[in-house]
Amino acid sequence: MKPPVRVRKWSTLTESFLTHKFNLTHMLFPIPVWMRFNRKFPVKVLAWNHVNGSALTVSSHSNIQSFADLGGSQIAVPYWYSMHNIILQMGLRHVGLKPVIQSHKASLKSNEVNLFILPPPEMPSAMIARKIDAYIVAEPYNAIAEMKIDAKIMRFTGDIWKNHPCCVVVMNERLTQSNPVFSQKVVNAIVRAQAWIIKHPLQTAKILSREGSNYLPVSEKILTRVFSGYEHSRYGKGNRPQAIKHDDWDVARIGFQPYPYPSATRLILKEMRHTKMEGDVTFLKNIQIDKAVTSLVDTTFVKYAIHNAGGLQQFGSGVNMAQPWRREETVSL
């Protein structure tokens, strides 16, 4: 197989997949929702790539401590169809704030929050330049901001929605049907890799880093924070902001669990209907949620891979082995 290709923008990755430049890629979970039900593209979600792994980061020049302090602010999101946009707007609605999409030069009311797209690699520099007050994104850009520009984690997304999916493994459905052997081997490898990462987080940081195999142009020190930096003494009660409010959830800053629980897909589809985005989103109102879950997600390959890798129990304490393929979603703002 060819080595993976690094793509900086979600829009570029999305277009590349739609034009068949990649057989396999990872996507922000809401993107294949848009692909399948708006573009009618035969995408299939085969597994979750990781859980949690994102945060809302606020600038050092702001005095933002909680969602209630975000009124009148400029916040960058990586893509409209992203878990980040969904979870951010859940938090804004919870405190009575209104997300808007407008020029950053336009005036904002005290109860409004302006959202706009920014590629993740550009977020820290935009924060330094005071073009944005905060951003919500996946790692390592939160750790970069913490360690390089003295920004603060306002809230980890995994402390809002327990073990939520973020990026998912996607393939063209036609390829899964025409070449199921290839598809199974790919998913087997991804599941084995996730199981290995759980046992070897610091080695993973080294491999991914600039000093290792340079999969990410980021130092090992920063990636070590990503894979191990979830100390309650640093982020929990008594800290400002308090990025961890649920000490009892037993989650990680970034976690790995490959099985795509239908309950999470249902909640994503429901929340997308309430999430402000640019473009035509009327297709979301017409989705029949239960039918959409089975149409979008194929669990055949991942179940087989998990069984061969030793079972779901190795993927964290959040798995209920009495009902391993079912869970209830936990959301608390």
Short mmCIF file of C-alpha atoms in Angstrom, two decimals:
data_model
loop_
_atom_site.label_atom_id
_atom_site.label_comp_id
_atom_site.label_asym_id
_atom_site.label_seq_id
_atom_site.Cartn_x
_atom_site.Cartn_y
_atom_site.Cartn_z
CA MET A 1 0.00 0.00 0.00
CA LYS A 2 1.08 3.56 -0.61
CA PRO A 3 1.92 5.67 2.45
CA PRO A 4 -0.84 7.96 3.77
CA VAL A 5 -1.16 11.41 2.22
CA ARG A 6 -1.27 14.45 4.53
CA VAL A 7 -4.15 16.82 3.70
CA ARG A 8 -4.44 20.16 5.53
CA LYS A 9 -8.07 21.08 4.80
CA TRP A 10 -11.26 19.11 5.33
CA SER A 11 -12.74 20.58 2.16
CA THR A 12 -9.79 19.23 0.14
CA LEU A 13 -10.05 15.79 1.72
CA THR A 14 -13.80 15.68 1.12
CA GLU A 15 -13.47 16.59 -2.55
CA SER A 16 -10.61 14.12 -3.02
CA PHE A 17 -12.71 11.28 -1.63
CA LEU A 18 -15.72 12.24 -3.74
CA THR A 19 -13.54 12.17 -6.88
CA HIS A 20 -12.14 8.72 -6.00
CA LYS A 21 -8.58 9.84 -5.28
CA PHE A 22 -8.59 7.83 -2.03
CA ASN A 23 -9.91 4.32 -1.37
CA LEU A 24 -9.89 4.86 2.36
CA THR A 25 -9.82 7.93 4.53
CA HIS A 26 -10.99 9.30 7.82
CA MET A 27 -13.68 11.93 7.99
CA LEU A 28 -15.34 14.09 10.59
CA PHE A 29 -18.46 12.00 11.28
CA PRO A 30 -20.99 14.56 9.95
CA ILE A 31 -19.25 14.77 6.56
CA PRO A 32 -20.37 11.30 5.37
CA VAL A 33 -23.88 12.21 6.58
CA TRP A 34 -23.81 15.11 4.11
CA MET A 35 -22.22 12.94 1.40
CA ARG A 36 -24.75 10.13 1.59
CA PHE A 37 -27.97 12.02 2.18
CA ASN A 38 -27.34 15.28 0.32
CA ARG A 39 -24.87 14.36 -2.40
CA LYS A 40 -26.23 10.79 -2.71
CA PHE A 41 -22.67 9.47 -2.72
CA PRO A 42 -22.35 5.80 -1.66
CA VAL A 43 -20.10 6.36 1.35
CA LYS A 44 -20.04 3.88 4.22
CA VAL A 45 -18.80 4.43 7.74
CA LEU A 46 -16.95 1.25 8.73
CA ALA A 47 -15.52 2.13 12.15
CA TRP A 48 -14.72 4.92 14.56
CA ASN A 49 -11.15 6.21 14.41
CA HIS A 50 -11.00 7.70 17.88
CA VAL A 51 -13.21 9.03 20.65
CA ASN A 52 -12.93 12.39 22.43
CA GLY A 53 -9.64 13.97 21.37
CA SER A 54 -10.92 17.54 21.00
CA ALA A 55 -11.33 20.65 23.12
CA LEU A 56 -12.53 24.23 23.18
CA THR A 57 -9.41 26.35 23.61
CA VAL A 58 -9.54 30.02 24.63
CA SER A 59 -6.92 32.71 24.19
CA SER A 60 -4.75 34.06 26.97
CA HIS A 61 -5.94 37.61 26.21
CA SER A 62 -9.55 36.69 26.97
CA ASN A 63 -11.20 36.12 30.33
CA ILE A 64 -13.35 33.26 29.10
CA GLN A 65 -14.00 30.67 31.79
CA SER A 66 -17.20 28.97 30.59
CA PHE A 67 -19.76 28.84 27.78
CA ALA A 68 -21.60 31.75 29.42
CA ASP A 69 -18.56 33.98 28.79
CA LEU A 70 -18.51 33.38 25.03
CA GLY A 71 -21.09 36.05 24.11
CA GLY A 72 -19.66 38.58 21.63
CA SER A 73 -16.72 36.35 20.71
CA GLN A 74 -15.21 35.06 17.47
CA ILE A 75 -14.78 31.28 17.39
CA ALA A 76 -13.17 29.14 14.70
CA VAL A 77 -14.38 25.65 13.84
CA PRO A 78 -12.61 23.24 11.47
CA TYR A 79 -15.66 22.53 9.28
CA TRP A 80 -19.40 23.11 9.38
CA TYR A 81 -20.02 19.38 9.21
CA SER A 82 -18.01 18.50 12.29
CA MET A 83 -18.53 17.15 15.77
CA HIS A 84 -16.81 20.33 16.95
CA ASN A 85 -19.49 22.56 15.48
CA ILE A 86 -22.24 20.32 16.87
CA ILE A 87 -20.85 20.17 20.42
CA LEU A 88 -19.96 23.87 20.49
CA GLN A 89 -23.49 24.86 19.54
CA MET A 90 -24.95 22.45 22.10
CA GLY A 91 -22.99 24.40 24.71
CA LEU A 92 -23.99 27.80 23.35
CA ARG A 93 -27.69 26.94 23.29
CA HIS A 94 -27.44 25.58 26.82
CA VAL A 95 -26.50 29.05 28.15
CA GLY A 96 -28.83 31.01 25.86
CA LEU A 97 -26.26 32.24 23.34
CA LYS A 98 -26.99 32.50 19.62
CA PRO A 99 -24.51 31.24 17.01
CA VAL A 100 -24.28 33.45 13.91
CA ILE A 101 -22.28 33.24 10.70
CA GLN A 102 -21.14 36.64 9.45
CA SER A 103 -18.05 38.71 8.66
CA HIS A 104 -15.71 39.05 11.61
CA LYS A 105 -15.85 42.80 11.01
CA ALA A 106 -19.61 42.94 11.58
CA SER A 107 -20.81 43.96 15.03
CA LEU A 108 -22.00 41.30 17.45
CA LYS A 109 -24.68 41.50 20.10
CA SER A 110 -23.74 40.41 23.60
CA ASN A 111 -25.72 37.19 23.18
CA GLU A 112 -24.23 36.30 19.78
CA VAL A 113 -21.19 34.21 18.91
CA ASN A 114 -19.69 34.43 15.43
CA LEU A 115 -18.55 31.15 13.92
CA PHE A 116 -16.36 30.65 10.88
CA ILE A 117 -14.24 27.97 9.24
CA LEU A 118 -10.49 27.90 9.72
CA PRO A 119 -8.12 25.04 8.81
CA PRO A 120 -6.78 23.58 12.08
CA PRO A 121 -3.09 24.33 11.36
CA GLU A 122 -3.97 28.04 11.06
CA MET A 123 -5.86 28.28 14.34
CA PRO A 124 -2.98 28.93 16.78
CA SER A 125 -1.51 31.72 14.62
CA ALA A 126 -4.96 33.32 14.26
CA MET A 127 -5.26 33.28 18.03
CA ILE A 128 -1.85 34.92 18.44
CA ALA A 129 -2.93 37.64 15.99
CA ARG A 130 -6.13 38.14 18.05
CA LYS A 131 -8.31 37.38 15.05
CA ILE A 132 -10.19 34.82 17.14
CA ASP A 133 -11.03 34.49 20.81
CA ALA A 134 -11.34 30.72 20.84
CA TYR A 135 -11.37 27.63 18.67
CA ILE A 136 -12.74 24.12 18.95
CA VAL A 137 -10.76 21.43 17.19
CA ALA A 138 -9.11 18.03 17.48
CA GLU A 139 -5.63 17.50 18.81
CA PRO A 140 -2.81 18.32 18.58
CA TYR A 141 -3.87 21.96 18.08
CA ASN A 142 -5.18 22.36 21.61
CA ALA A 143 -1.95 21.06 23.10
CA ILE A 144 0.03 23.30 20.72
CA ALA A 145 -1.88 26.36 21.94
CA GLU A 146 -1.45 25.35 25.59
CA MET A 147 2.27 24.79 25.34
CA LYS A 148 3.31 27.42 22.80
CA ILE A 149 1.03 30.44 23.23
CA ASP A 150 -0.21 30.08 26.80
CA ALA A 151 -3.81 29.44 25.76
CA LYS A 152 -6.21 27.59 28.06
CA ILE A 153 -8.43 24.58 27.58
CA MET A 154 -11.92 25.80 28.48
CA ARG A 155 -13.52 22.38 28.15
CA PHE A 156 -12.62 18.98 26.78
CA THR A 157 -15.36 17.73 24.44
CA GLY A 158 -15.13 14.26 25.97
CA ASP A 159 -16.17 15.86 29.26
CA ILE A 160 -19.35 17.14 27.57
CA TRP A 161 -20.29 14.07 25.53
CA LYS A 162 -18.75 10.99 27.09
CA ASN A 163 -16.57 9.04 24.64
CA HIS A 164 -18.12 10.71 21.62
CA PRO A 165 -16.97 9.76 18.12
CA CYS A 166 -15.01 12.35 16.19
CA CYS A 167 -13.40 11.01 13.02
CA VAL A 168 -14.55 7.83 11.37
CA VAL A 169 -13.21 5.33 8.84
CA VAL A 170 -14.97 5.67 5.49
CA MET A 171 -14.88 3.81 2.19
CA ASN A 172 -16.94 3.80 -0.96
CA GLU A 173 -19.73 1.25 -0.52
CA ARG A 174 -19.07 -0.10 -4.01
CA LEU A 175 -15.51 -0.98 -3.01
CA THR A 176 -16.66 -2.79 0.15
CA GLN A 177 -18.98 -4.87 -2.04
CA SER A 178 -16.55 -5.52 -4.90
CA ASN A 179 -13.53 -6.21 -2.69
CA PRO A 180 -14.64 -7.36 0.77
CA VAL A 181 -11.29 -9.06 1.43
CA PHE A 182 -9.41 -5.78 1.05
CA SER A 183 -12.04 -3.97 3.13
CA GLN A 184 -11.80 -6.50 5.94
CA LYS A 185 -7.99 -6.40 6.01
CA VAL A 186 -8.05 -2.61 6.21
CA VAL A 187 -10.47 -2.61 9.14
CA ASN A 188 -8.51 -5.42 10.84
CA ALA A 189 -5.38 -3.28 10.69
CA ILE A 190 -7.16 -0.21 12.08
CA VAL A 191 -8.65 -2.15 14.99
CA ARG A 192 -5.31 -3.77 15.84
CA ALA A 193 -3.64 -0.35 15.68
CA GLN A 194 -6.16 1.14 18.09
CA ALA A 195 -5.66 -1.71 20.55
CA TRP A 196 -1.88 -1.18 20.33
CA ILE A 197 -2.15 2.58 20.86
CA ILE A 198 -4.17 2.09 24.06
CA LYS A 199 -1.32 0.01 25.50
CA HIS A 200 1.49 2.18 24.11
CA PRO A 201 0.42 5.86 24.18
CA LEU A 202 3.91 7.32 24.67
CA GLN A 203 5.40 5.18 21.92
CA THR A 204 2.55 6.34 19.69
CA ALA A 205 3.43 9.95 20.44
CA LYS A 206 7.03 9.23 19.46
CA ILE A 207 6.11 7.46 16.20
CA LEU A 208 3.74 10.21 15.07
CA SER A 209 6.09 13.06 15.99
CA ARG A 210 8.60 15.07 14.04
CA GLU A 211 11.36 13.21 15.90
CA GLY A 212 9.81 9.86 14.97
CA SER A 213 8.28 8.97 11.61
CA ASN A 214 7.00 12.53 11.03
CA TYR A 215 3.38 11.63 10.37
CA LEU A 216 2.61 14.93 12.10
CA PRO A 217 4.89 18.01 11.95
CA VAL A 218 4.67 18.29 15.73
CA SER A 219 7.17 17.62 18.51
CA GLU A 220 7.10 14.50 20.66
CA LYS A 221 6.69 16.71 23.74
CA ILE A 222 3.42 18.16 22.47
CA LEU A 223 2.07 14.78 21.36
CA THR A 224 2.94 13.33 24.76
CA ARG A 225 0.59 15.95 26.24
CA VAL A 226 -2.10 14.80 23.77
CA PHE A 227 -1.82 11.15 24.76
CA SER A 228 -1.28 11.55 28.50
CA GLY A 229 -2.25 15.09 29.53
CA TYR A 230 -5.60 14.70 31.27
CA GLU A 231 -4.61 15.32 34.89
CA HIS A 232 -7.44 16.38 37.16
CA SER A 233 -4.90 18.42 39.13
CA ARG A 234 -4.27 20.53 36.00
CA TYR A 235 -7.77 20.62 34.50
CA GLY A 236 -10.26 19.63 37.22
CA LYS A 237 -11.90 21.31 40.19
CA GLY A 238 -10.08 24.40 41.44
CA ASN A 239 -8.66 25.35 38.03
CA ARG A 240 -9.80 28.28 35.89
CA PRO A 241 -11.13 27.38 33.42
CA GLN A 242 -12.26 23.99 34.69
CA ALA A 243 -11.83 21.82 31.61
CA ILE A 244 -12.86 18.62 33.41
CA LYS A 245 -16.12 18.72 35.36
CA HIS A 246 -16.89 15.00 35.42
CA ASP A 247 -14.15 13.36 37.43
CA ASP A 248 -16.14 10.13 37.63
CA TRP A 249 -16.46 9.55 33.87
CA ASP A 250 -13.12 7.74 33.57
CA VAL A 251 -12.39 9.03 30.08
CA ALA A 252 -9.13 10.03 28.40
CA ARG A 253 -8.10 13.16 26.55
CA ILE A 254 -8.11 10.97 23.47
CA GLY A 255 -9.39 7.42 23.41
CA PHE A 256 -9.78 4.55 20.97
CA GLN A 257 -12.85 2.38 20.51
CA PRO A 258 -13.64 1.28 16.95
CA TYR A 259 -17.24 0.09 17.20
CA PRO A 260 -19.72 2.68 15.78
CA TYR A 261 -22.56 2.60 18.30
CA PRO A 262 -25.94 3.29 16.61
CA SER A 263 -27.02 5.42 19.59
CA ALA A 264 -24.25 7.91 18.82
CA THR A 265 -25.17 8.08 15.13
CA ARG A 266 -28.81 8.75 16.08
CA LEU A 267 -27.83 11.57 18.40
CA ILE A 268 -25.54 13.12 15.79
CA LEU A 269 -28.34 13.10 13.20
CA LYS A 270 -30.76 14.69 15.68
CA GLU A 271 -28.27 17.37 16.77
CA MET A 272 -27.32 18.24 13.19
CA ARG A 273 -30.89 19.45 12.68
CA HIS A 274 -30.31 22.08 15.38
CA THR A 275 -26.81 23.08 14.29
CA LYS A 276 -26.27 26.28 12.30
CA MET A 277 -24.20 25.73 9.15
CA GLU A 278 -23.64 27.42 5.83
CA GLY A 279 -25.27 25.94 2.73
CA ASP A 280 -28.46 24.02 2.12
CA VAL A 281 -29.24 21.80 5.11
CA THR A 282 -32.89 21.07 4.32
CA PHE A 283 -31.96 17.44 3.57
CA LEU A 284 -31.46 16.90 7.31
CA LYS A 285 -35.17 17.43 7.99
CA ASN A 286 -36.08 14.66 5.55
CA ILE A 287 -33.81 11.99 7.03
CA GLN A 288 -35.58 9.06 8.68
CA ILE A 289 -33.12 8.58 11.49
CA ASP A 290 -33.36 4.84 12.17
CA LYS A 291 -33.19 4.02 8.45
CA ALA A 292 -30.32 6.46 8.02
CA VAL A 293 -28.24 4.76 10.71
CA THR A 294 -28.29 1.40 8.92
CA SER A 295 -27.85 3.03 5.52
CA LEU A 296 -24.81 5.04 6.58
CA VAL A 297 -22.96 2.58 8.82
CA ASP A 298 -21.78 -0.98 8.08
CA THR A 299 -20.66 -2.81 11.24
CA THR A 300 -19.91 -6.15 9.54
CA PHE A 301 -16.18 -5.63 9.07
CA VAL A 302 -15.49 -3.97 12.41
CA LYS A 303 -17.33 -6.61 14.46
CA TYR A 304 -15.26 -9.34 12.82
CA ALA A 305 -12.06 -7.35 13.37
CA ILE A 306 -12.87 -6.68 17.04
CA HIS A 307 -13.59 -10.37 17.65
CA ASN A 308 -10.29 -11.38 16.05
CA ALA A 309 -8.41 -8.74 18.05
CA GLY A 310 -9.65 -10.13 21.38
CA GLY A 311 -13.01 -8.43 21.94
CA LEU A 312 -14.38 -5.03 22.88
CA GLN A 313 -13.27 -5.26 26.51
CA GLN A 314 -9.77 -4.08 25.60
CA PHE A 315 -11.11 -0.74 24.37
CA GLY A 316 -11.78 0.97 27.68
CA SER A 317 -13.89 0.82 30.81
CA GLY A 318 -16.90 2.39 29.08
CA VAL A 319 -17.80 -0.88 27.34
CA ASN A 320 -20.61 -2.84 28.98
CA MET A 321 -19.70 -6.45 28.25
CA ALA A 322 -23.20 -7.61 29.18
CA GLN A 323 -24.43 -5.68 26.11
CA PRO A 324 -21.21 -4.89 24.20
CA TRP A 325 -22.89 -3.65 21.00
CA ARG A 326 -25.26 -1.24 22.75
CA ARG A 327 -24.80 1.86 24.88
CA GLU A 328 -26.68 4.94 26.04
CA GLU A 329 -25.17 8.32 25.17
CA THR A 330 -24.14 10.51 28.10
CA VAL A 331 -24.17 14.28 27.55
CA SER A 332 -23.72 16.83 30.34
CA LEU A 333 -22.83 20.46 29.80
#
